[in-house]
XYZ file of C-alpha atoms in Angstrom:
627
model
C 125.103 140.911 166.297
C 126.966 138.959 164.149
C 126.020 135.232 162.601
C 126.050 132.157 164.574
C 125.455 128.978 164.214
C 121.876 127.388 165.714
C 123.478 123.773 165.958
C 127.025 122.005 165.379
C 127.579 121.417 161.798
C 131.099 122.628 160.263
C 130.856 126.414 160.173
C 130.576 126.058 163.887
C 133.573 123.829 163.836
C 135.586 126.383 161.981
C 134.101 129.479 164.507
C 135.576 126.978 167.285
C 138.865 126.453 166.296
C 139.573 130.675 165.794
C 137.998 131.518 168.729
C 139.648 128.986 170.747
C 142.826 129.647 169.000
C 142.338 133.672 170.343
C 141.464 132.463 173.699
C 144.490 130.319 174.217
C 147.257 132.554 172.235
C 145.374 135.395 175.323
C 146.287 133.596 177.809
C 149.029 131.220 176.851
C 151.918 133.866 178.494
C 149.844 133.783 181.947
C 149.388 130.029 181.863
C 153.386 129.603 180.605
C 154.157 131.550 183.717
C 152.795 130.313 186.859
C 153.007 126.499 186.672
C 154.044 125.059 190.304
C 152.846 121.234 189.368
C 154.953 119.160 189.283
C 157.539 121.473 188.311
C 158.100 124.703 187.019
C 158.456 123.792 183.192
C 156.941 127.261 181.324
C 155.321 125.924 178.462
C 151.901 124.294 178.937
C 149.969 127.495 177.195
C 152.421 127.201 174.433
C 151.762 123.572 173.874
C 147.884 124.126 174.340
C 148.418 126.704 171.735
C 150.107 124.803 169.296
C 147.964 122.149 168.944
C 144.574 124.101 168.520
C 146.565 125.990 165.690
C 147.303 122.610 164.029
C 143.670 121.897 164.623
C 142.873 124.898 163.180
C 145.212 124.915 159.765
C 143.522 121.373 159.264
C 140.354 122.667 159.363
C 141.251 125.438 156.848
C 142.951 123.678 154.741
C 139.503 121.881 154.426
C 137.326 124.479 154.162
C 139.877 125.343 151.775
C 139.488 122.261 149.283
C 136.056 122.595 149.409
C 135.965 126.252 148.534
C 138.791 125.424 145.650
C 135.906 122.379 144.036
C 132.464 124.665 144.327
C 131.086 128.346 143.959
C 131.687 129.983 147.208
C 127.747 130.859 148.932
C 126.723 134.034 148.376
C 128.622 136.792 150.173
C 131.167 134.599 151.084
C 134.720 134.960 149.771
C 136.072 131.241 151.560
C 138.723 133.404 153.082
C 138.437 133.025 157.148
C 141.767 132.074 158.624
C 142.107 131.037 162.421
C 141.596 133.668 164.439
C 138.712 134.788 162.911
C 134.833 133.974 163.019
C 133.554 133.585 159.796
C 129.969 133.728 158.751
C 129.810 131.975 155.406
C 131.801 129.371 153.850
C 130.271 126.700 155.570
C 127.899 125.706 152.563
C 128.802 121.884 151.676
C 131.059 121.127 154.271
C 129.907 117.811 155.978
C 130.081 118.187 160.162
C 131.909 114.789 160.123
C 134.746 115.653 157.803
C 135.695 119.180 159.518
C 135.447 117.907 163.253
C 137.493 115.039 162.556
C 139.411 117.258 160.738
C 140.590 119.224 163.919
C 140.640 115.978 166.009
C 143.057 114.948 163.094
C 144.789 118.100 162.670
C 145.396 118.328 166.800
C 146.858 114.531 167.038
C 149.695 115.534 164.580
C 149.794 118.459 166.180
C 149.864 118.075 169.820
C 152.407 119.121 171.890
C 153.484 118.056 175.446
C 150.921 116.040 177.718
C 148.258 118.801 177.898
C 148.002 118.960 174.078
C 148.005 115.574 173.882
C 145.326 114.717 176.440
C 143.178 117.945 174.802
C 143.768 115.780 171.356
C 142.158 112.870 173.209
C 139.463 115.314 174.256
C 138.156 116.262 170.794
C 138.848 112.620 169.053
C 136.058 112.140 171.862
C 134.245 114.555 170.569
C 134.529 113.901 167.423
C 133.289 109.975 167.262
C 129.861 111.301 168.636
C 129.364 114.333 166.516
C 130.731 112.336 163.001
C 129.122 109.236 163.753
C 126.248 107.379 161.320
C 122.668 106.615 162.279
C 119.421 107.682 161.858
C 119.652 110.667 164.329
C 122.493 112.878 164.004
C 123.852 114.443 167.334
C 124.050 118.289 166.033
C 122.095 119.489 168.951
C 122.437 119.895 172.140
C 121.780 116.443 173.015
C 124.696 115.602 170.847
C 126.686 118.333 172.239
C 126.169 116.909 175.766
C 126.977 113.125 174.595
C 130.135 114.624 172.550
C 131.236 115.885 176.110
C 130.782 112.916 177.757
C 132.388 110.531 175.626
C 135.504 113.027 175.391
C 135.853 113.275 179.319
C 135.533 109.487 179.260
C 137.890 109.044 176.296
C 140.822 111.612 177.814
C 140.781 109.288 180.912
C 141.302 106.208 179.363
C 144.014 107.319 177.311
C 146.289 108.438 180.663
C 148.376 105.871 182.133
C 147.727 107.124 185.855
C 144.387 109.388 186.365
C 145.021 112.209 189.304
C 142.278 114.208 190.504
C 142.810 117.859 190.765
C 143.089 117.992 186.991
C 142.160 118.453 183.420
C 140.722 114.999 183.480
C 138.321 116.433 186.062
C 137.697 119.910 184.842
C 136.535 118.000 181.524
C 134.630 115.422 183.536
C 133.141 118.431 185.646
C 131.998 120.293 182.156
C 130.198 116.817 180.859
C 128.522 116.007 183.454
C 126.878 119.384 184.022
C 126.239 119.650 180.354
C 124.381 116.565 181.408
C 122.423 118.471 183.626
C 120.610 120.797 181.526
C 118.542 120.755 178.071
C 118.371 123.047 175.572
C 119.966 124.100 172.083
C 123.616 123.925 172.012
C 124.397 127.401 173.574
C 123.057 126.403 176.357
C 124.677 122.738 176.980
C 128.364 124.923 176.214
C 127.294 127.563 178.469
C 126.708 125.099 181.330
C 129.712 122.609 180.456
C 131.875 125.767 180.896
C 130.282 126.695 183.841
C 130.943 123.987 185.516
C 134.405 123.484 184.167
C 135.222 127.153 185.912
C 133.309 125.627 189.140
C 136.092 122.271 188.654
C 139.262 124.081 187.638
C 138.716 126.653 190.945
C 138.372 123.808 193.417
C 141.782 121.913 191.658
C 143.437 124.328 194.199
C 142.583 122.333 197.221
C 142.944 118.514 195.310
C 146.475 118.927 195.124
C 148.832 120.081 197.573
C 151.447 121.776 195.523
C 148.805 123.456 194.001
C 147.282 124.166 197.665
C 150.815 125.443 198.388
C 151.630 127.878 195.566
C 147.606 129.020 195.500
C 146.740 128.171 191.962
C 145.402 126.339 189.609
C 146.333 123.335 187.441
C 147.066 125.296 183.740
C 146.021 121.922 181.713
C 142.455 122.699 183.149
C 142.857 126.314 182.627
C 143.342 126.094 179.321
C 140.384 123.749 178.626
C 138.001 126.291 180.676
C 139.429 128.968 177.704
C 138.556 126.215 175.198
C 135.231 125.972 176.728
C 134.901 129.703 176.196
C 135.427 129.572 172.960
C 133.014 126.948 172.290
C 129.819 128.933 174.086
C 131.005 131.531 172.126
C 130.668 130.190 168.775
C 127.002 129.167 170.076
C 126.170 132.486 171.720
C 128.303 135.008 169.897
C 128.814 136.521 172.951
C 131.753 135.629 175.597
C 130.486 133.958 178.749
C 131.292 135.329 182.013
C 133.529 133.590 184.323
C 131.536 132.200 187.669
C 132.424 133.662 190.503
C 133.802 131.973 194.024
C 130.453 130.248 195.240
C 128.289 130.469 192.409
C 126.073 127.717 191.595
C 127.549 125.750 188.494
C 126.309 122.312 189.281
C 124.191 120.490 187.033
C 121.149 122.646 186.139
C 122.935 125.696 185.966
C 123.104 126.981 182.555
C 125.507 129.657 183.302
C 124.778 133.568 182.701
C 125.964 135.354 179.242
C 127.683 138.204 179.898
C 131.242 140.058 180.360
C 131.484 140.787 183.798
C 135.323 138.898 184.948
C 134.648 137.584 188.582
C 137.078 137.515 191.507
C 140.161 135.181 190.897
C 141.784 132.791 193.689
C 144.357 133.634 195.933
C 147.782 133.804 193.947
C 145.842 133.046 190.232
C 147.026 135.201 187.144
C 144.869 137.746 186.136
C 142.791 137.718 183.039
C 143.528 136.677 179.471
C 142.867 139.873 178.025
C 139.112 138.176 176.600
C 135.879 139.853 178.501
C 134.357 136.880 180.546
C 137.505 135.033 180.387
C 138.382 133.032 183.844
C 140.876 134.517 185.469
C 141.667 131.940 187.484
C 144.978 130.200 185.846
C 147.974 128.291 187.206
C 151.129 127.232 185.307
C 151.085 123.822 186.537
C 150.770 120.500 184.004
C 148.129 119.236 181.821
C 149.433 115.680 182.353
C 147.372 113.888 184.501
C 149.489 111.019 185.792
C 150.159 109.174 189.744
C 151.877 106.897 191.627
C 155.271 107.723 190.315
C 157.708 110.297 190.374
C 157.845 113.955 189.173
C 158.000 115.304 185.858
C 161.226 116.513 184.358
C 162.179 119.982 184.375
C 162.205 122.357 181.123
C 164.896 122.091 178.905
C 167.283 124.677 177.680
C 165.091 126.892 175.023
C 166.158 130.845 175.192
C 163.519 131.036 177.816
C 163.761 127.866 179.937
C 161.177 126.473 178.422
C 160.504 122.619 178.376
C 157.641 120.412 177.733
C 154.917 120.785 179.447
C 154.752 117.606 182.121
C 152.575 116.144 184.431
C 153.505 112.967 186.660
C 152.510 113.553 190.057
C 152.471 111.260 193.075
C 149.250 109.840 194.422
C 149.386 112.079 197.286
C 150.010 115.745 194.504
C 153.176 115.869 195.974
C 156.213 116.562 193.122
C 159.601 114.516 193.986
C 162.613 115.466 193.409
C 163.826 112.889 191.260
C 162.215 112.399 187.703
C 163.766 110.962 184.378
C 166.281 112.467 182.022
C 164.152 112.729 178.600
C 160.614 113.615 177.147
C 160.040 111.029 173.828
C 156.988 111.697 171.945
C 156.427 110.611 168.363
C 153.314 109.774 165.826
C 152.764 106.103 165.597
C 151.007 104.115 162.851
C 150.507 100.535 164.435
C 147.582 98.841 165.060
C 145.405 98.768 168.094
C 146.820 95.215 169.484
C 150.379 96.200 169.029
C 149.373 99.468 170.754
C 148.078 97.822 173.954
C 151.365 96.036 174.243
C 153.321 99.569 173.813
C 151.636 100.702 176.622
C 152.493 98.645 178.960
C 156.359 98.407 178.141
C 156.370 102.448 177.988
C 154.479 102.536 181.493
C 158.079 100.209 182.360
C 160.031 101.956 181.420
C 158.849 105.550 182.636
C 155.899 107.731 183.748
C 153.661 110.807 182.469
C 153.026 108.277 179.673
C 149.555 109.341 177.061
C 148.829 107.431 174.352
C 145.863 108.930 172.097
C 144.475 108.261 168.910
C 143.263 105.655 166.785
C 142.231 104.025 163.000
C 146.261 103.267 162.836
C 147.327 106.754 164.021
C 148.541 107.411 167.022
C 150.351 110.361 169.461
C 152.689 108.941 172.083
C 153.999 110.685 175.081
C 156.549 109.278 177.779
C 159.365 110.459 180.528
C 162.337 107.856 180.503
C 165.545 107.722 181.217
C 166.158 105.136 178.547
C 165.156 107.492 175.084
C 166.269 105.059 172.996
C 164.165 101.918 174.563
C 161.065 104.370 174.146
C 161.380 104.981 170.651
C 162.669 101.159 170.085
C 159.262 100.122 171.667
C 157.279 102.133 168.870
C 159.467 100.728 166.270
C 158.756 97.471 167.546
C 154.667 98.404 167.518
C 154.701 99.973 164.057
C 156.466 102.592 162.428
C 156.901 105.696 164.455
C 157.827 109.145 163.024
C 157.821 112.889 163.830
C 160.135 111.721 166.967
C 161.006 114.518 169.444
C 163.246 113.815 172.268
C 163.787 116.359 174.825
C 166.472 116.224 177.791
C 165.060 117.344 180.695
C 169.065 119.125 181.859
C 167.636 122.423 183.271
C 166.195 123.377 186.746
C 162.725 125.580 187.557
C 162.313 127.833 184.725
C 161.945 130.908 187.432
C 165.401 129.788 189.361
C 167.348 128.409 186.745
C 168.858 126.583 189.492
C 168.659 123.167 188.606
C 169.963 121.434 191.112
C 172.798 123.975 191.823
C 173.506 123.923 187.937
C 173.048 127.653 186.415
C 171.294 127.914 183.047
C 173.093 126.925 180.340
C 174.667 129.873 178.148
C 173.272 130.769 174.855
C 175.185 129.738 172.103
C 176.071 132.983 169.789
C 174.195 131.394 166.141
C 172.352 128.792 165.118
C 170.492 127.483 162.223
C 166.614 126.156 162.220
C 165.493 124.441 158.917
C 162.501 122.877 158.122
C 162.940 119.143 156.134
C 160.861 117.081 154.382
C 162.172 113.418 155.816
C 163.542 112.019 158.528
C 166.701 111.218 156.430
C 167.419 114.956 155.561
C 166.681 115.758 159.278
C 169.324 113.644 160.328
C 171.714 115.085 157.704
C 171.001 118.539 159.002
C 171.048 117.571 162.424
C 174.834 116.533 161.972
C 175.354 119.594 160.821
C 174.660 121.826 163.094
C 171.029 122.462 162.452
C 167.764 122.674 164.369
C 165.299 121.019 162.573
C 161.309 120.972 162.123
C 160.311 117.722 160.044
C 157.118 118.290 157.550
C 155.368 115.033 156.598
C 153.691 115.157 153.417
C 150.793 117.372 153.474
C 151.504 118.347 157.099
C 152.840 121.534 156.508
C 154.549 122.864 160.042
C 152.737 125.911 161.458
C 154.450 129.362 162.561
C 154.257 128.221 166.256
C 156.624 125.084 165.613
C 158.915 127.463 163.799
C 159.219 129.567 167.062
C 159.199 126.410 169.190
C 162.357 125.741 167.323
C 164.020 128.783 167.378
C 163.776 128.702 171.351
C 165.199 125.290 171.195
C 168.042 126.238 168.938
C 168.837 128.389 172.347
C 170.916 131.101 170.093
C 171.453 135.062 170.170
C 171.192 134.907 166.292
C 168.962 132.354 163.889
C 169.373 131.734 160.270
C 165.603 130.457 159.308
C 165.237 128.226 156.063
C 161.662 127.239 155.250
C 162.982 124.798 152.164
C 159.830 125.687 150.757
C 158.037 127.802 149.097
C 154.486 127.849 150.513
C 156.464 128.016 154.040
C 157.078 132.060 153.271
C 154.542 134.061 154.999
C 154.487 130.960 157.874
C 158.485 131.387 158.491
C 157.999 135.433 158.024
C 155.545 135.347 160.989
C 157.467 133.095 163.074
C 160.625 135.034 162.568
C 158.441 138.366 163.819
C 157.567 136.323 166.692
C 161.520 135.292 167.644
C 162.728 138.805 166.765
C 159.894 140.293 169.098
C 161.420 137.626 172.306
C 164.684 139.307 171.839
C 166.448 137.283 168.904
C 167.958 138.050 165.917
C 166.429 136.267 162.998
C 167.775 136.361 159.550
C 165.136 134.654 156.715
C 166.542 133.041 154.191
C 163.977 132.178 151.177
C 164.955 128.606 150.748
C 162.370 126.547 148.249
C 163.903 123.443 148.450
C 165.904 121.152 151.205
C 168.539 121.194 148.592
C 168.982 125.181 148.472
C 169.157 124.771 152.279
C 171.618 121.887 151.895
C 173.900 124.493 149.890
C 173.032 127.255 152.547
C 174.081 125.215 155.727
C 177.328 123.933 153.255
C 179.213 127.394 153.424
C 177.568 128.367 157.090
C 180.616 129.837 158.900
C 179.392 130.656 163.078
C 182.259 132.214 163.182
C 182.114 135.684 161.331
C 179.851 138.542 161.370
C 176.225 137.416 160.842
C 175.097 139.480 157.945
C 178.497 138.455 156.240
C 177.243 134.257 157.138
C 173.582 135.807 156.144
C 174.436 136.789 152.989
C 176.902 133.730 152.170
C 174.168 131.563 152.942
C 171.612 133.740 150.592
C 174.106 133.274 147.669
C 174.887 130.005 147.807
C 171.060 128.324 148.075
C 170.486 131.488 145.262
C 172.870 129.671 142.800
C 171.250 126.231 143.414
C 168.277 125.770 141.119
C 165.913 122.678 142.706
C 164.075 120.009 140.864
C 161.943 117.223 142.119
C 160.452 113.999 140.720
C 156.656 113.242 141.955
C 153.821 110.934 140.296
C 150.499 112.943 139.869
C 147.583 112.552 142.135
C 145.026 113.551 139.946
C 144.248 114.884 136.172
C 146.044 118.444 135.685
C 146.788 120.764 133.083
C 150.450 121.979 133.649
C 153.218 123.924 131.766
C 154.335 120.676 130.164
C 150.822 119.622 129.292
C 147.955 117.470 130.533
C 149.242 114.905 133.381
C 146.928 112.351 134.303
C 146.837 110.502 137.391
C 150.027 108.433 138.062
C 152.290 110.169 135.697
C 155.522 110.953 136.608
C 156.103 114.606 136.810
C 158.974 116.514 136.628
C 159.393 119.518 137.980
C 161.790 122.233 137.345
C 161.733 125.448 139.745
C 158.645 124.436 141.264
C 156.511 124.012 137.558
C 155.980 120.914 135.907
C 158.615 120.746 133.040
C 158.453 116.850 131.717
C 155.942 114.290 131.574
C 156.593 110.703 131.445
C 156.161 106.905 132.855
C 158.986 106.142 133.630
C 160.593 107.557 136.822
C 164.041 107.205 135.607
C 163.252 108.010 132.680
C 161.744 110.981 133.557
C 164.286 111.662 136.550
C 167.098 111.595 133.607
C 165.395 114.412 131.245
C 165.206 116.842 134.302
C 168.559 116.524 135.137
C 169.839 117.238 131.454
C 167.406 120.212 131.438
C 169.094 121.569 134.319
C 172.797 120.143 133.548
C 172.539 122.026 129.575
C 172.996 125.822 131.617
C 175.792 124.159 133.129
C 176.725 123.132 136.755
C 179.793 121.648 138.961
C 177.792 119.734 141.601
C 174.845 117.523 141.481
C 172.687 117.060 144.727
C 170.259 114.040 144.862
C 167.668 113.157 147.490
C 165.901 110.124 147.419
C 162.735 109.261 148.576
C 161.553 106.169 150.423
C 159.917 104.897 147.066
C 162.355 105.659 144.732
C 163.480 102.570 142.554
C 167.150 101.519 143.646
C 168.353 101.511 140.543
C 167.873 105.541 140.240
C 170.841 106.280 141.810
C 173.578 104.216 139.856
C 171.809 105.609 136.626
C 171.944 109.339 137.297
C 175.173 109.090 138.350
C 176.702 107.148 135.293
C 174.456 109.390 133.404
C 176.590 112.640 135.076
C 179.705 110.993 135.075
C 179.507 109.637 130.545
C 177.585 113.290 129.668
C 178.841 116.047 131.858
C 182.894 116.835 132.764
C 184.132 117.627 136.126
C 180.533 117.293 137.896
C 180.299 115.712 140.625
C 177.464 113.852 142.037
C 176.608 113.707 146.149
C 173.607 111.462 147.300
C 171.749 111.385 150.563
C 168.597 109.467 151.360
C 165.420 111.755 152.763
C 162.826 108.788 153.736
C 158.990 109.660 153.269
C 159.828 112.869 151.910
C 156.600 113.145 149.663
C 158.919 113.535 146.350
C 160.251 110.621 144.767
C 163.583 112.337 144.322
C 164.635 116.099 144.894
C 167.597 117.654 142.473
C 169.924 120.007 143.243
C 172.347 121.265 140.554
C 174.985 123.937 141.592
């Protein structure tokens, strides 16, 4: 039987996250396809899936720092990835910093409202299971208080609580974790007991629900969640209670594999023994008294994000607004009360989560541009996403009479490292997936993109070079939904800027493949960053808050000056000659940069020329493109 952990300290943590991460990618086609509440909008699994992944790769990439400062425990080689259980690695990793690690990593991560709310759900966790005292809550005490506080904390963060739920399912699993004692295995046994008890009876709390016989998907995929948390405590997966089975508080639930008897017109199972079978494609956005939830938008599969305003009565209108708006917010807590309120104004399905200065909004408006004008008037908001809401029911693709729109023949997806650069791309043509510095996009927001991009054929650039193997198993995962993706190794935005620059839709795709592939070949990339810590390099020993330059992705000069230093990369590069100079700047780049380099180009080097474009927080100070 294989290792697991006796209380909740951060190897359980990491367990969680791949198990949970199996559970959901099991089930996330069955809970994409049968959502009836509000509307039919495919993509609630999806979004559920998403965001444990970005809990998961922050979790990792801690595990991963740790592992990168200390000897590895015995027998352990620090290599689990999510997905997997590992056994070891766990050695030195403080609880606190890898559960708020995954609360962290699933706020920037979250997608649609029942990512967001499940966000919410382990911030809650988190503030019990990291917090400082005398007694630390790693046992199933803590476990049960953990539960509570994250039922509690899910509720207040939704503008409109409906019954019928996740926000129930999650309130059903705390309070019969609340019901029994015992070691953690047990409380997570029970809480996802009585979360299968919760999420069964959702089919009678709301009519459309009632109607369609199913359950809401939101509380499906916390009951897989659930799962995968007594199964990091057990090591074995729970069994799913059956229709009538006592699950109320007391009941500790039964360990086994034995899948029970689903509800009239739920999905079958997930594919994982034990695993409720019970599962409805309907919202994990818990929201009343206002109207329905916009339909999915126009990705290759009809698939929007995932929405949940309901009336008070779980009846879905007819008539909803024209746009999804979610973005990260850093603002603080005062200005954040205020946003509420105007975003509750202006729309519905509105979920605001987080905290400490960070926050995940989520909103349906009509008025996009009041939404985001809102956060910009709380704090500075980033990572924006706005969707229109222009397609019917996924399974119809009536919408309102309209048929689904056509696919377009090619399209490009690229990932960029600022907002400025994703607006540049954006004009031209692209489909783009912003990474924030140190936020690294995972595979699923590649393919997220790619079915937004709505195309028969996809040129992929990463624009980076540790975004290989992630774009290479996102491109599988388009290619294996029926479209054709070509990968083009990109390291740098600027080798994607020359890429998209000679991108002709218009003739044969491997002809526009391999156009593309030679011109972001020819462009070598540079970038100008100040050192974080002390570092041997190729140039030498950097210490912190030097000014690196980097050439090709290693660290050619060293200097002080960022000008200075900006100016001896670009005659490095200019000395094997070039006809066009390409410079990004970054939100803290001195203004006087630009006029410099240029004169610089214009006194030292015939016939270049010089283009400039500004990135925002792009991490780099300034990226270089010479072609």
């Amino acid at each position: 039987m294989p290792q697991v952990p006796q209380t909740f300290d951060a190897l359980a943590v990491r367990t969680w996250c791949g198990l949970a991460l199996r559970a959901l990618g099991r089930a996330r086609e069955e809970i994409d396809a049968i959502n009836v509440y509000p509307v039919a909008d495919g993509d609630t699994g999806t979004n559920l899936y998403l965001t444990v992944e970005s809990a998961a790769a922050a979790v990792e990439a801690l595990f991963a720092g740790y592992e990168a400062v200390a000897v590895p425990a015995a027998g352990a080689d620090g290599s689990g990835t999510a997905g997997e259980s590992p056994t070891a690695g766990g050695a030195g990793v403080p609880l606190a910093d890898a559960i708020r690690a995954m609360a962290h990593g699933a706020l920037i991560g979250a997608r649609g409202n029942s990512g967001t709310i499940l966000a919410q759900l382990l911030r809650g966790m988190a503030q019990v299971l990291a917090a400082e005292g005398e007694t630390a809550h790693t046992d199933g005490r803590g476990l049960c208080l953990a539960l509570r506080n994250a039922a509690d904390s899910a509720r207040g963060a939704v503008a409109h609580p409906v019954e019928g739920t996740v926000l129930t399912v999650a309130s059903a699993a705390a309070d019969a974790a609340l019901g029994v004692e015992g070691d953690c295995g047990t409380v997570a046994l029970a809480a996802y007991a009585g979360a299968g008890a919760a999420l069964t009876a959702t089919t009678g709390q709301l009519d459309v629900l009632e109607r369609a016989g199913v359950v809401d998907a939101g509380g499906r995929g916390l009951v897989a969640v659930l799962g995968a948390l007594a199964e990091t405590f057990t090591g074995e997966t729970p069994r799913a209670p059956g229709p009538g089975e006592e699950t109320a508080p007391g009941a500790s639930g039964a360990r086994g594999t034995t899948d029970s008897a689903t509800p009239s017109g739920a999905a079958g199972s997930d594919g994982t023994p034990g695993a409720p079978r019970t599962g409805a494609r309907g919202s994990g956005t818990e929201h009343g008294r206002r109207t329905a939830g916009p339909v999915g938008p126009d990705g290759p599969h009809g698939r929007g994000a995932d929405t949940g305003t309901a009336c008070g009565d779980g009846s879905a209108e007819s008539g909803h607004p024209a746009f999804e708006v979610i973005y990260l917010l850093e603002a603080e807590d005062t200005a954040v009360d205020r946003l509420r309120g105007r975003l509750d104004a202006l729309g519905d399905s509105l979920v605001v989560v987080g905290g400490d200065g960070l926050w995940n909004v989520h909103v349906h408006v009509d008025d996009a541009g009041a939404a985001v004008e809102a956060g910009v008037e709380a704090g500075r908001p980033y990572r924006i996403r706005i969707t229109h809401f222009g397609l019917g029911d996924a399974h119809t693709g009536s919408g309102a009479g309209r048929p689904p729109r056509e696919r377009a023949q090619r399209a490009v997806v690229a990932v960029v490292p600022g907002e400025g650069l994703a607006g540049l791309y954006s004009e031209a043509g692209a489909t783009t997936v912003l990474a924030r510095p140190d936020e690294p996009p995972a595979s699923g927001e590649l393919v997220e993109a790619v079915r937004r991009a709505h195309a028969r054929e996809v040129v992929l650039l990463p624009n980076d070079a540790d975004l290989r193997h992630t774009a290479a198993a996102a491109a599988e995962q388009a290619r294996a939904e029926g479209v054709r993706v070509a990968l083009i190794p990109t390291r740098s935005a600027v080798q994607g800027i020359a890429a998209l620059a000679v991108h002709e839709p218009g003739r044969r795709f491997d002809e526009d493949v391999v156009a593309m592939t030679s011109a972001a070949g020819a462009t070598r990339y540079a970038e100008v960053a100040v050192a974080e810590r002390q570092s041997w390099t190729m140039a030498g020993i950097c210490q912190a808050g030097d000014v690196l330059g980097l050439i090709d992705g290693d660290v050619a000069v060293i200097g002080t000056d960022v000008t200075a230093t900006a100016e001896a990369v670009l005659d490095r590069m200019l000395a094997a000659g070039g006809e066009m100079v390409t410079l990004v700047l970054g939100d803290e780049a001195p203004e006087s940069i630009t006029a410099h380099l240029e004169a610089r180009v214009r006194e030292a080097y015939l016939a270049v020329d010089t283009v400039v474009y500004r990135g925002g927080r792009q991490g780099a100070l300034l990226l270089i493109g010479v072609e």
